[in-house]
Each structure stands twice: as structure tokens, then as C-alpha cells.
Coordinates of C-alpha atoms and ligand atoms in Angstrom, one line a residue:
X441 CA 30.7 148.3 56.0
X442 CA 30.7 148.5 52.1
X443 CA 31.4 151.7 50.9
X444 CA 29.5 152.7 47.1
X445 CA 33.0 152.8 46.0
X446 CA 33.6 149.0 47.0
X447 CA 30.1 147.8 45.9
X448 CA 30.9 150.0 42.3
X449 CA 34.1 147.9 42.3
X450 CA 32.3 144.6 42.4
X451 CA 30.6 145.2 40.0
X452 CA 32.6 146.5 37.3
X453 CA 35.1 143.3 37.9
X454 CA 32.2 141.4 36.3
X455 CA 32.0 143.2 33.9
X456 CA 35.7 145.0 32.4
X457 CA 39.2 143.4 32.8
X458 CA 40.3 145.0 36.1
X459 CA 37.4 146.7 36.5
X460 CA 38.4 149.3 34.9
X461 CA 39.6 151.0 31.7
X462 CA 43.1 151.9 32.1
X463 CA 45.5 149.7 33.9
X464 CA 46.8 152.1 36.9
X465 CA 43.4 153.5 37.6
X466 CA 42.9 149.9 39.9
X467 CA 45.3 150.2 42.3
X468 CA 46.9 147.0 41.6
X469 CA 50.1 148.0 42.9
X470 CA 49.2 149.8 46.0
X471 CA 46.5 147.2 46.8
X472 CA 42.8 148.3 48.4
X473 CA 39.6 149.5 46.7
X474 CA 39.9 152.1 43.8
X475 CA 37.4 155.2 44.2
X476 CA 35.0 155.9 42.4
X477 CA 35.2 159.6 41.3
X478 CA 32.1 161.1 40.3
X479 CA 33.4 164.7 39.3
X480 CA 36.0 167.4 40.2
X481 CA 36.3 170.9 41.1
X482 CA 39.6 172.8 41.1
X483 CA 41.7 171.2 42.8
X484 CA 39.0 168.6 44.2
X485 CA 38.0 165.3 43.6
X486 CA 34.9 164.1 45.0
X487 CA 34.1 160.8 45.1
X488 CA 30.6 158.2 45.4
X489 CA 30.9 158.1 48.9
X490 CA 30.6 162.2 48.7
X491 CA 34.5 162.4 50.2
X492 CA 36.2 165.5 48.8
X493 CA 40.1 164.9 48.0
X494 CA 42.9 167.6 47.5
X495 CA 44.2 166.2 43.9
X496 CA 47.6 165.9 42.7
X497 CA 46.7 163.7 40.1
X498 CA 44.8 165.5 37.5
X499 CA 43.6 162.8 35.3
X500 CA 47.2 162.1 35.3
X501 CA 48.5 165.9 33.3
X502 CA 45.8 167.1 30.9
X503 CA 44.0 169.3 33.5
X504 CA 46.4 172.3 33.9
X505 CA 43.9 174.5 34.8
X506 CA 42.3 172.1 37.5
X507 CA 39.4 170.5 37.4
X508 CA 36.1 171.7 35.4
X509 CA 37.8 174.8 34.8
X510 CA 34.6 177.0 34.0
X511 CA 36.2 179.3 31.1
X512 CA 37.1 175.5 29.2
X513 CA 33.6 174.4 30.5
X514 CA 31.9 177.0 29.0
X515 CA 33.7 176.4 25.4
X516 CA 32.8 173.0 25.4
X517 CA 29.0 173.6 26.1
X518 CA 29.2 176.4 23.6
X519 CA 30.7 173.7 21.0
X520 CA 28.0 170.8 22.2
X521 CA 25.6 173.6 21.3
X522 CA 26.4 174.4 18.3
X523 CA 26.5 170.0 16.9
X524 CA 29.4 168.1 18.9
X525 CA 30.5 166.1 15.3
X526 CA 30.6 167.7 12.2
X527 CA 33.2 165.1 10.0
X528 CA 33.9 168.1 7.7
X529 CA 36.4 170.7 7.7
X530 CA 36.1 173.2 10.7
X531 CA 37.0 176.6 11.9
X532 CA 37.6 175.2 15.5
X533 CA 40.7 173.1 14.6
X534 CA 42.0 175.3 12.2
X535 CA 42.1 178.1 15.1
X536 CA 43.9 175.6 16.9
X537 CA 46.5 174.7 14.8
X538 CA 47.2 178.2 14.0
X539 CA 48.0 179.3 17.5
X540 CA 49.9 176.4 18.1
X541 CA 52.1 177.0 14.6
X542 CA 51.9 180.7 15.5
X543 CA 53.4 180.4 18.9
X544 CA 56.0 176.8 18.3
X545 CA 58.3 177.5 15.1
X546 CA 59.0 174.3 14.8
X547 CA 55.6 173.2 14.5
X548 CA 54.7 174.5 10.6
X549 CA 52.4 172.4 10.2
X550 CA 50.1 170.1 12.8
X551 CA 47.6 166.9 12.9
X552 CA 45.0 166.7 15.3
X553 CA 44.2 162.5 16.3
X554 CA 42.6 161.3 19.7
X555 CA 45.2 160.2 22.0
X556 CA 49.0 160.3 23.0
X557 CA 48.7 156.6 21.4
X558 CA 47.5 157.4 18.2
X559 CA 49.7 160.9 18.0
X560 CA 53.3 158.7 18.3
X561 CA 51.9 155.7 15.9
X562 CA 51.2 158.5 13.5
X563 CA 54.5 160.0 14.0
X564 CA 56.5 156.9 13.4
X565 CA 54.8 156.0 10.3
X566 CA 55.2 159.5 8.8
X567 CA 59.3 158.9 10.0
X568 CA 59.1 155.4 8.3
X569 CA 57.6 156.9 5.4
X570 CA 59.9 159.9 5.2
X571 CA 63.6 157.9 5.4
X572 CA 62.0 154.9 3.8
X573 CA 63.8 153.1 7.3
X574 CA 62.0 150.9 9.4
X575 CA 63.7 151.0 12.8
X576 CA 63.1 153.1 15.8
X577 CA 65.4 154.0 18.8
X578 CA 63.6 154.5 22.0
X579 CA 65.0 154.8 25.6
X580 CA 63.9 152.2 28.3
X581 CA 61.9 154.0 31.0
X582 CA 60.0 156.0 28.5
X583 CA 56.9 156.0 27.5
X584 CA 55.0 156.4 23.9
X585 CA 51.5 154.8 24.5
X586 CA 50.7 151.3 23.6
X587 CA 51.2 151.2 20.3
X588 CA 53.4 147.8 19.5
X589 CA 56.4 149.8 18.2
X590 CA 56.5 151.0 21.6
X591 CA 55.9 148.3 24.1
X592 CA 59.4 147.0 24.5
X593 CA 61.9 147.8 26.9
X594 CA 65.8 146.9 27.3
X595 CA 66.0 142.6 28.8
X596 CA 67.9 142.6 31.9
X597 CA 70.5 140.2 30.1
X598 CA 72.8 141.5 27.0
X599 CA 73.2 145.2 26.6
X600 CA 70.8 146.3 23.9
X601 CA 68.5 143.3 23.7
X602 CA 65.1 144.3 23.7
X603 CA 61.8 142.4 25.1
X604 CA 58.1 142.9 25.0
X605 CA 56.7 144.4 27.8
X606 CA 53.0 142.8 26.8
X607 CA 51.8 139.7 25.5
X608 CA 50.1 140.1 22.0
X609 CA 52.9 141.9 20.3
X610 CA 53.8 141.5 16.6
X611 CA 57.2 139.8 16.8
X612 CA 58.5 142.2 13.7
X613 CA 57.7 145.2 16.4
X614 CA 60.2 143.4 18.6
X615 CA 62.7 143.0 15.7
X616 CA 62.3 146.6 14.7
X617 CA 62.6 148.5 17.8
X618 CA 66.1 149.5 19.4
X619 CA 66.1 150.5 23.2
X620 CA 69.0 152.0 25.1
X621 CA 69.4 153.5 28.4
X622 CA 68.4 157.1 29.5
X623 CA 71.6 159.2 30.3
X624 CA 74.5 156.8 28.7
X625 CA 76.2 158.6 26.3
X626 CA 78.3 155.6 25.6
X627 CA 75.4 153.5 25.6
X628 CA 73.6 155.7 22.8
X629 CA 77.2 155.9 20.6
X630 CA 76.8 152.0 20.4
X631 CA 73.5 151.6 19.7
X632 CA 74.2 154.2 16.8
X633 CA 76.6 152.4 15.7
X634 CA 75.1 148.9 15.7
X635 CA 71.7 150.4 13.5
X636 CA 72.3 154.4 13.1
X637 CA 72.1 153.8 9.2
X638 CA 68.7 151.6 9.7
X639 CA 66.9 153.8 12.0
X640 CA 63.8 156.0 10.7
X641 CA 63.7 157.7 13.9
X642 CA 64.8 158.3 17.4
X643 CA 62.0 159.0 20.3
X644 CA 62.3 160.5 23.7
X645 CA 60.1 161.8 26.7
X646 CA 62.7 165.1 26.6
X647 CA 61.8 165.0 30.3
X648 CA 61.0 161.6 31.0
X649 CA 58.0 161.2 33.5
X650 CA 56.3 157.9 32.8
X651 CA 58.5 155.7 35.1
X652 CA 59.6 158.1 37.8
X653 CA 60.3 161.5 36.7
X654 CA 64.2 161.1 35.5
X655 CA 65.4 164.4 34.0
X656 CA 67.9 164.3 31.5
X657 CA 71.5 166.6 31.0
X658 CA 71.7 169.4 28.0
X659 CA 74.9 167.0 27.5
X660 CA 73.0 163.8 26.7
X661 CA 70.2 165.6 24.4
X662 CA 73.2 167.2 22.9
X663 CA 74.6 163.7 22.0
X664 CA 71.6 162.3 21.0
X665 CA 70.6 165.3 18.7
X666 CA 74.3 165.4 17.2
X667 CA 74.0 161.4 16.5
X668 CA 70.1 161.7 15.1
X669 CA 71.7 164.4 12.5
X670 CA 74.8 162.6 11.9
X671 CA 72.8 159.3 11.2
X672 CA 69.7 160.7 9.3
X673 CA 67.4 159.6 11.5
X674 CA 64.5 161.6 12.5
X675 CA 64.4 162.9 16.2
X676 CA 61.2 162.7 17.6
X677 CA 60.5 164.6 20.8
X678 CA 57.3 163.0 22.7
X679 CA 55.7 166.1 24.3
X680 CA 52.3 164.2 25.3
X681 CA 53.2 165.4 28.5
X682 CA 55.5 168.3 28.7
X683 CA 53.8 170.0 26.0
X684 CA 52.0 173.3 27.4
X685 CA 53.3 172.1 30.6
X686 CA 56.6 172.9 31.5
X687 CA 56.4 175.9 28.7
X688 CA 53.9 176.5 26.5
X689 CA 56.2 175.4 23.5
X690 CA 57.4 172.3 25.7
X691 CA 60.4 170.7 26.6
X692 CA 61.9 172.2 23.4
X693 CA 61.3 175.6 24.0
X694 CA 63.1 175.2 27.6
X695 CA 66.0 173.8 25.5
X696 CA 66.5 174.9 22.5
X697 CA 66.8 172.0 21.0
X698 CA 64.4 171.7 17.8
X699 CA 63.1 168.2 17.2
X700 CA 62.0 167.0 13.5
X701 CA 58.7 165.8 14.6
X702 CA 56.9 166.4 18.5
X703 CA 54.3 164.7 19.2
X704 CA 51.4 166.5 22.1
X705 CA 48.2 165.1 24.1
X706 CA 46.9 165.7 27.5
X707 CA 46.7 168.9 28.0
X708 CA 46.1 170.1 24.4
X709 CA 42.9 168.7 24.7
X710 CA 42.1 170.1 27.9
X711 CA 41.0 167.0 29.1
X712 CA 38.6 165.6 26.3
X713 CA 40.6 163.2 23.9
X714 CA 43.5 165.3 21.5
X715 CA 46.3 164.0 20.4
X716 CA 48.4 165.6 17.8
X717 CA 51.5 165.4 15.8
X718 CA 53.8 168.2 14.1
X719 CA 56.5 169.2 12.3
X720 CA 58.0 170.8 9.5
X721 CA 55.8 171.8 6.8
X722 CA 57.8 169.8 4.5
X723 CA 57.6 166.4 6.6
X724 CA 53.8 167.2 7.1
X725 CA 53.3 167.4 3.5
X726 CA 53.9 163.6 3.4
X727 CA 50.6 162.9 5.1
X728 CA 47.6 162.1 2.9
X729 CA 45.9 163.6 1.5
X730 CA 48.7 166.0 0.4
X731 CA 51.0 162.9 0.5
X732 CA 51.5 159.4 0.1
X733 CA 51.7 158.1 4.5
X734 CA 47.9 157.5 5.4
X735 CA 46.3 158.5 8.8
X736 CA 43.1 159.3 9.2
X737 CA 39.9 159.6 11.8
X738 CA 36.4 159.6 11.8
X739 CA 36.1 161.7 15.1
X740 CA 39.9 163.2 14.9
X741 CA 39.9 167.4 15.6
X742 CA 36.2 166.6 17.4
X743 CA 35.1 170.1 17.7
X744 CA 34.0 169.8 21.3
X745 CA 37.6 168.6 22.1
X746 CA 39.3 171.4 19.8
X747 CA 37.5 174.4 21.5
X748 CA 38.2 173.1 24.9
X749 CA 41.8 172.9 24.0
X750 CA 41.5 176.2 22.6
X751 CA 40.1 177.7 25.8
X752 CA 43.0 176.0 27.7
X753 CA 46.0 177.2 25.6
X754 CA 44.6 180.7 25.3
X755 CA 44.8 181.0 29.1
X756 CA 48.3 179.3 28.9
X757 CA 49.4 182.1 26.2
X758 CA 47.8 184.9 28.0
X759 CA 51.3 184.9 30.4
X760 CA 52.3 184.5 33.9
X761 CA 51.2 180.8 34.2
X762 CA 54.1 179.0 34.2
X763 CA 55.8 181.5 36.4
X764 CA 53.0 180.6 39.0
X765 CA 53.0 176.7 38.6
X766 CA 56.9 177.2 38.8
X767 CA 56.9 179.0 42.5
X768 CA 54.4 176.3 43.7
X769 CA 56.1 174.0 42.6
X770 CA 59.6 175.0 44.3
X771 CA 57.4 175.2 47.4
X772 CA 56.5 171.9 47.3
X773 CA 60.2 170.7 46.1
X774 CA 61.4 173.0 49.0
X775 CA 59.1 171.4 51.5
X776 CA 59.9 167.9 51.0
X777 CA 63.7 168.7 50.9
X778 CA 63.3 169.2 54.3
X779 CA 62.1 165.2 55.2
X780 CA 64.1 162.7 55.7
X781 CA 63.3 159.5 53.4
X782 CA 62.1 161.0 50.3
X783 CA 63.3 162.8 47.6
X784 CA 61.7 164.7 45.2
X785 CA 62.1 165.4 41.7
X786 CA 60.7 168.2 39.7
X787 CA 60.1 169.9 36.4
X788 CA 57.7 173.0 36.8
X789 CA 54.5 171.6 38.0
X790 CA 55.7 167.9 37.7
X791 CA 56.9 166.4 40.7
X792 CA 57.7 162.8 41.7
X793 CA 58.0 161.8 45.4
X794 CA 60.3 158.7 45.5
X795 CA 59.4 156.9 49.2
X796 CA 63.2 155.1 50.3
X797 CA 65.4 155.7 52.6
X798 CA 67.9 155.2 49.7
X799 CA 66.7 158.0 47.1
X800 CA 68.5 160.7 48.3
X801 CA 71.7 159.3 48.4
X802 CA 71.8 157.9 45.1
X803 CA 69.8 161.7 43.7
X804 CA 69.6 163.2 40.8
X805 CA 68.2 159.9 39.5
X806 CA 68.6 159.9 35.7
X807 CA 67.6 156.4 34.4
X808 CA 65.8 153.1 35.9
X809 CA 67.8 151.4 37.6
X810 CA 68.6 154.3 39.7
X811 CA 65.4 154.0 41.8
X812 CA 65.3 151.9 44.8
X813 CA 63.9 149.2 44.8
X814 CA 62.1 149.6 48.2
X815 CA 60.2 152.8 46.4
X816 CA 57.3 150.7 45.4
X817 CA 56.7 149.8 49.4
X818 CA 57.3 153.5 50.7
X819 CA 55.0 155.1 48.1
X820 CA 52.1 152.5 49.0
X821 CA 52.2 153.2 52.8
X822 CA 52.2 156.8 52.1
X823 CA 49.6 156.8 49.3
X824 CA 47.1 155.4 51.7
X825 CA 47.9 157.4 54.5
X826 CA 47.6 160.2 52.6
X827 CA 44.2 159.4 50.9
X828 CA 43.5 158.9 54.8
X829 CA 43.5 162.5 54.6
X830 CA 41.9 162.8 51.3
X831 CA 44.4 163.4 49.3
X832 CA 45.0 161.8 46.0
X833 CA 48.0 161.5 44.8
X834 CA 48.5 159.0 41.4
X835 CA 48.0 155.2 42.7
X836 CA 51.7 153.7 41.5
X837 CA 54.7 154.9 43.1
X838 CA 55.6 155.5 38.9
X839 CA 53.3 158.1 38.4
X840 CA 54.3 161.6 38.6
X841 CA 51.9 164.2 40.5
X842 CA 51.3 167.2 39.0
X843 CA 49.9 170.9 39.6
X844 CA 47.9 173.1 38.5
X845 CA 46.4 176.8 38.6
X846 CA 43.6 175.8 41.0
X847 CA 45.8 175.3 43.4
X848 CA 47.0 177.5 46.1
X849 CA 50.2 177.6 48.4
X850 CA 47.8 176.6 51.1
X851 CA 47.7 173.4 49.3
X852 CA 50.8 172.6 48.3
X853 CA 51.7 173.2 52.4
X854 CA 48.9 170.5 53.0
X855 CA 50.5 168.1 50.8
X856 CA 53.8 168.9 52.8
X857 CA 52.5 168.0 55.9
X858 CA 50.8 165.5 55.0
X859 CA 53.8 163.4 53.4
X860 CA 55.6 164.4 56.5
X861 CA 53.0 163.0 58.7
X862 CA 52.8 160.4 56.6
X863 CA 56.3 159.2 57.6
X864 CA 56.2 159.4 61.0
X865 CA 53.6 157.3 61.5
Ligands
PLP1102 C1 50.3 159.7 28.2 C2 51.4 159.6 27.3 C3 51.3 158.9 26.0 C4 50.0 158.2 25.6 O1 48.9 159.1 25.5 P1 47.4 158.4 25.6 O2 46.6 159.6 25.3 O3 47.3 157.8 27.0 O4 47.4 157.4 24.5 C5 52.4 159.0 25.2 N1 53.5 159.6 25.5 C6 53.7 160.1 26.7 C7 55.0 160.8 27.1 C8 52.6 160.1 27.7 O5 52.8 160.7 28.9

């Protein structure tokens, strides 16, 4: 029997690469048919076939509030209502930007774009333009969007040679992009060192949650913001998704560490199409039109996307929600504690379930090669068992889950068991 899903499938094959329009939404690496989702409720997904799933996806972090969220429904209906383009200046971003500079000090000044993407190619340009440097240190394992600058990774031969990791690359991206290994202090001394004096700017997931979830120690981010200082190069924090997630002021207001420039997404657009980039008032000064580094867009700070961000971070400021998305998410780290064969690693609502015998002995894991490399087997087995029991968690055993105020203890204990049953089997 085809289900609508499968006979959707066939059809968009013919007609996008993939069939779809975002690499991990296929399922490509844990085989079968992707689902076709026609819309969400809290902490639901329904799909074609008119299955209902318990979601630990979320569109992959912007929904923090769960799906269709009806106080952030009702400000994006408002904001359709009242013309969803304008291309002028607005009071809907402006109200934006001033709760965000209001409540994140070192955000003085802020730029709304359209995506994570756009957000950290923006930000690297406004660091080239600012040290007149061209180079840019990133950490393999992280994750900045698919911007050029950004699609390299560390080869597996001589310490600190870089490769593409995509076809179509400008080789000067290659030439100009310096990759080094999460949690090496040594590693990070040398690769100072080697181009300290060249580099424009240094970029890090402060929790890094693109490849795994693979927290970091105060000790390295101490290193790395002593070496960005000592070497004038600009630290960049990428907060696309730890932004309003882990703390309303990010990753950097957990640490106090303040970067030079953070770039957010996901969840400051409350799941319509934001990106943004901050800093200083001074750096931001250098982007046109006050200053000389161009960026621009035609549907950038699109009101519909702006009030529905607004609606979200108001209910983030009003208090108490990271306190609850912290206990459920120590009930969920608890519960899978308990099970043999997988570990779990967490930061507030972000959680990764590593599938290997292997993971706990070799826990905290801190950097790529760290995860087994049977995780990619264990994940698939128990991704389809659980979506068996209609529950979605992220199709790649390299996506992070995550949670959010729709959901309930109740769910989280489902997920437990589930995983747990999941194994057995
Ligand atoms: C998702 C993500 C991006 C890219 O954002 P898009 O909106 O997908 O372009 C960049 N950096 C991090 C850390 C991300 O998680």
C-alpha cells in the first residue's frame, strides 16, 4: 500500500533535487520515505496520512513555544492584516531591536536579514571590513550556514589543512578559511600562531549543536577569547541556535563571555525567516548606510516575521521559561541516564541522544572524532522505531532534538520509554 506521503515523495523527486528543499529533511541517512507534514499543534505534528506525532524536532529550534503557538499566531495574522511587505522603515522591527538591545548589552546595535545564512555572511564581511583582514578561524564540527566561507572543515591528513565540504566552492574561500578542532587548546595556540595576525575574525557555535551536540569548557572559551584579544581578531559568537534558547541573551549571557559580534536566527523569528546580526554600536556603524560594508534586503525585517518574533521573545522575557524547559529537560537527561547504550547530552532544552554502545564510555564528548562511529546505525534503528510510535525525532543521528513549552512531563516520559523500548527490541 502507498501511503500519500510516499505518493507526495514521488512526485516531488521529479520535480526538486532530493525531493525536497533542505538536505536533512529526506531522510537520506536514515533511509525510508520522508513524511509529509501538513501542520503542527503544540507539541504535534500531523502528517498527510492524518498520523499525529509527539515532536522533538521543531522545525529543527525556531519553535520554542511549540508549534502554531496561538499568541505568535495571532501577531502574525494581525501583521498580514495590516499589508505583510511594506520596504520602508517600520515600527515592527524597530520594537524588535529595541527589546533585544534593551535586554543583551552587548548587542547596541542590531540588523534584521532572513536566515542564519545570510546573518553569519553579513557578519564576516562587516569583520573583514572592520580589521581590513581577510581570514576567518572556524572550528570543525560547527556550523555557520552555507555560505562559502563556511563550508570547509579540517582534511583528515595534516593538522590544520582545510577541505571543502561541497562542490561549487570558490577556491579563495578555501584559501581564506582556517579550521581547528573544538576543545584543543594547543590546537587553537598553533593555529594562532600560524595566521593570528591575518585573521579578521574567529567564529564559534559557543555550544556547538550542528554535528552532535559537543559542549565546550569555560577553560577553552577562555583561551580562545584571550587569543581573539591578543591577536585583534574579532570573536564572533554564532547564536542562530542558542540564542533565546538556552537564555534569553544566549550562550553569552550563561557565560559571561562578551563576543564582538553574535549572530541569531531560528527562534528570533519565531519560525517565519529572521536572521540577524549585532554588536557594538561602533562596529554596526560600519554597515551602510551609516558606513562603508554593504548589506542589504528587499524583504529583510518583513513585518509579518518581526511581529511574530516579537510575540515569541515577549513571552521568553515575561520569566520562568527557561527554568521550565530546564527541569524538562533534566527529566529527559535523567531518564535516559538510566539505559544502557546511549548517552545523552544536554544544554537546557537541547538534547542529543548518541545510539552506541561506545558513547558513554568515551562521555562528555567535546569534539568529532569523539563520536562512535557506530552512532549513525543506532540512531537509524531507533529513529524508526520510534516514529513507529509516532514520534519524530530529527532524521540524522546529527541533529539535536529539542523542547519546548508545549510540552509536558508526560511527554518527555513518553520519549523515555520509548527510546528504552526502542532498544530492547
Ligand atoms: C541553523 C544554523 C545556521 C544557518 O541558519 P539558516 O537559517 O538555516 O540559514 C547557522 N548557524 C547555526 C549555529 C545554525 O544552527
Amino acid at each position: 500500500m502507498t501511503t500519500a506521503s510516499e505518493a507526495l515523495f514521488a512526485r516531488a523527486l521529479r520535480v526538486s533535487p532530493g525531493g525536497v528543499h533542505s538536505p536533512v529533511r529526506a531522510f537520506k541517512s536514515v533511509g525510508g520515505t520522508p513524511h509529509f507534514m501538513h501542520g503542527g499543534s503544540g507539541a504535534f505534528l500531523e502528517d498527510v496520512d492524518g498520523q499525529r506525532y509527539l515532536d522533538f524536532c521543531l522545525a529543527f529550534g525556531p519553535l520554542i513555544l511549540g508549534h502554531a503557538d496561538p499568541r505568535v499566531r495571532d501577531a502574525a495574522v494581525e501583521a498580514v492584516r495590516r499589508g505583510w511587505s511594506l520596504g520602508t522603515a517600520d515600527p515592527y522591527s524597530l520594537e524588535l531591536a529595541e527589546l533585544i538591545t534593551a535586554r543583551i548589552p552587548w548587542v547596541e546595535s542590531i540588523r534584521f536579514v532572513n536566515s542564519g545564512t545570510e546573518a553569519l555572511m553579513s557578519a564576516l564581511r562587516l569583520a573583514r571590513g572592520a580589521t581590513g583582514r581577510a581570514k576567518v578561524l572556524k572550528f570543525d564540527g560547527c556550523y555557520h550556514g552555507h555560505a562559502d566561507s563556511f563550508l570547509i572543515r579540517s582534511g583528515s591528513g595534516l593538522a590544520g589543512q582545510a577541505v571543502a565540504d561541497s562542490a561549487g566552492l570558490a577556491p579563495s574561500a578555501l584559501a581564506e578559511t582556517i579550521v581547528a578542532p573544538l576543545d584543543d587548546i594547543p590546537a587553537l595556540e598553533a593555529a594562532f600562531s600560524a595566521h593570528g595576525s591575518e585573521l579578521a575574525a574567529v567564529v564559534i557555535e559557543p555550544i556547538p549543536a550542528n554535528y552532535g551536540l559537543l559542549p565546550q569548557t569555560r577553560e577553552f572559551f577562555g583561551a580562545l577569547a584571550a587569543l581573539a584579544k591578543r591577536y585583534g581578531a574579532l570573536l564572533i559568537f554564532d547564536e542562530v541556535i542558542t540564542g533565546f534558547r538556552v537564555a534569553f541573551g544566549g550562550y553569552a549571557a550563561l557565560s559571561g563571555i562578551r563576543p564582538d559580534l553574535v549572530t541569531y536566527g531560528k527562534i528570533i523569528g519565531g519560525g517565519f525567516p529572521v536572521g540577524a546580526y549585532g554588536g557594538t554600536r561602533e562596529l554596526m556603524a560600519l554597515v551602510a548606510p551609516s558606513g562603508p560594508v554593504y548589506q542589504a534586503g528587499t524583504l529583510s525585517a518583513n513585518p509579518v516575521a518581526m511581529c511574530a518574533g516579537l510575540a515569541t521573545l515577549k513571552v521568553l522575557d515575561a520569566g520562568g521559561a527557561y527554568e521550565t524547559l530546564e527541569t524538562l529537560g533534566a527529566r529527559l537527561e535523567h531518564g535516559l541516564a538510566k539505559l544502557p547504550g546511549v548517552l545523552c547530552q544536554r544544554a537546557g532544552s537541547m538534547f542529543w541522544i548518541c545510539v552506541s554502545p561506545e558513547a558513554r564510555r568515551t562521555a562528555p564528548i567535546r569534539k568529532l572524532p569523539g563520536i562512535p562511529v557506530d552512532a549513525a546505525s543506532g540512531y537509524k534503528r531507533v529513529f524508526h522505531r520510534l516514529l513507529e510510535r509516532r514520534i519524530y525525532l530529527a532524521p540524522s543521528a546529527y541533529e539535536i532534538g529539542f523542547l519546548s513549552l508545549a510540552h509536558t512531563r508526560e511527554h518527555v516520559d513518553t520519549l523515555i520509554d520509548a527510546v528504552a523500548a526502542a532498544l530492547e527490541g
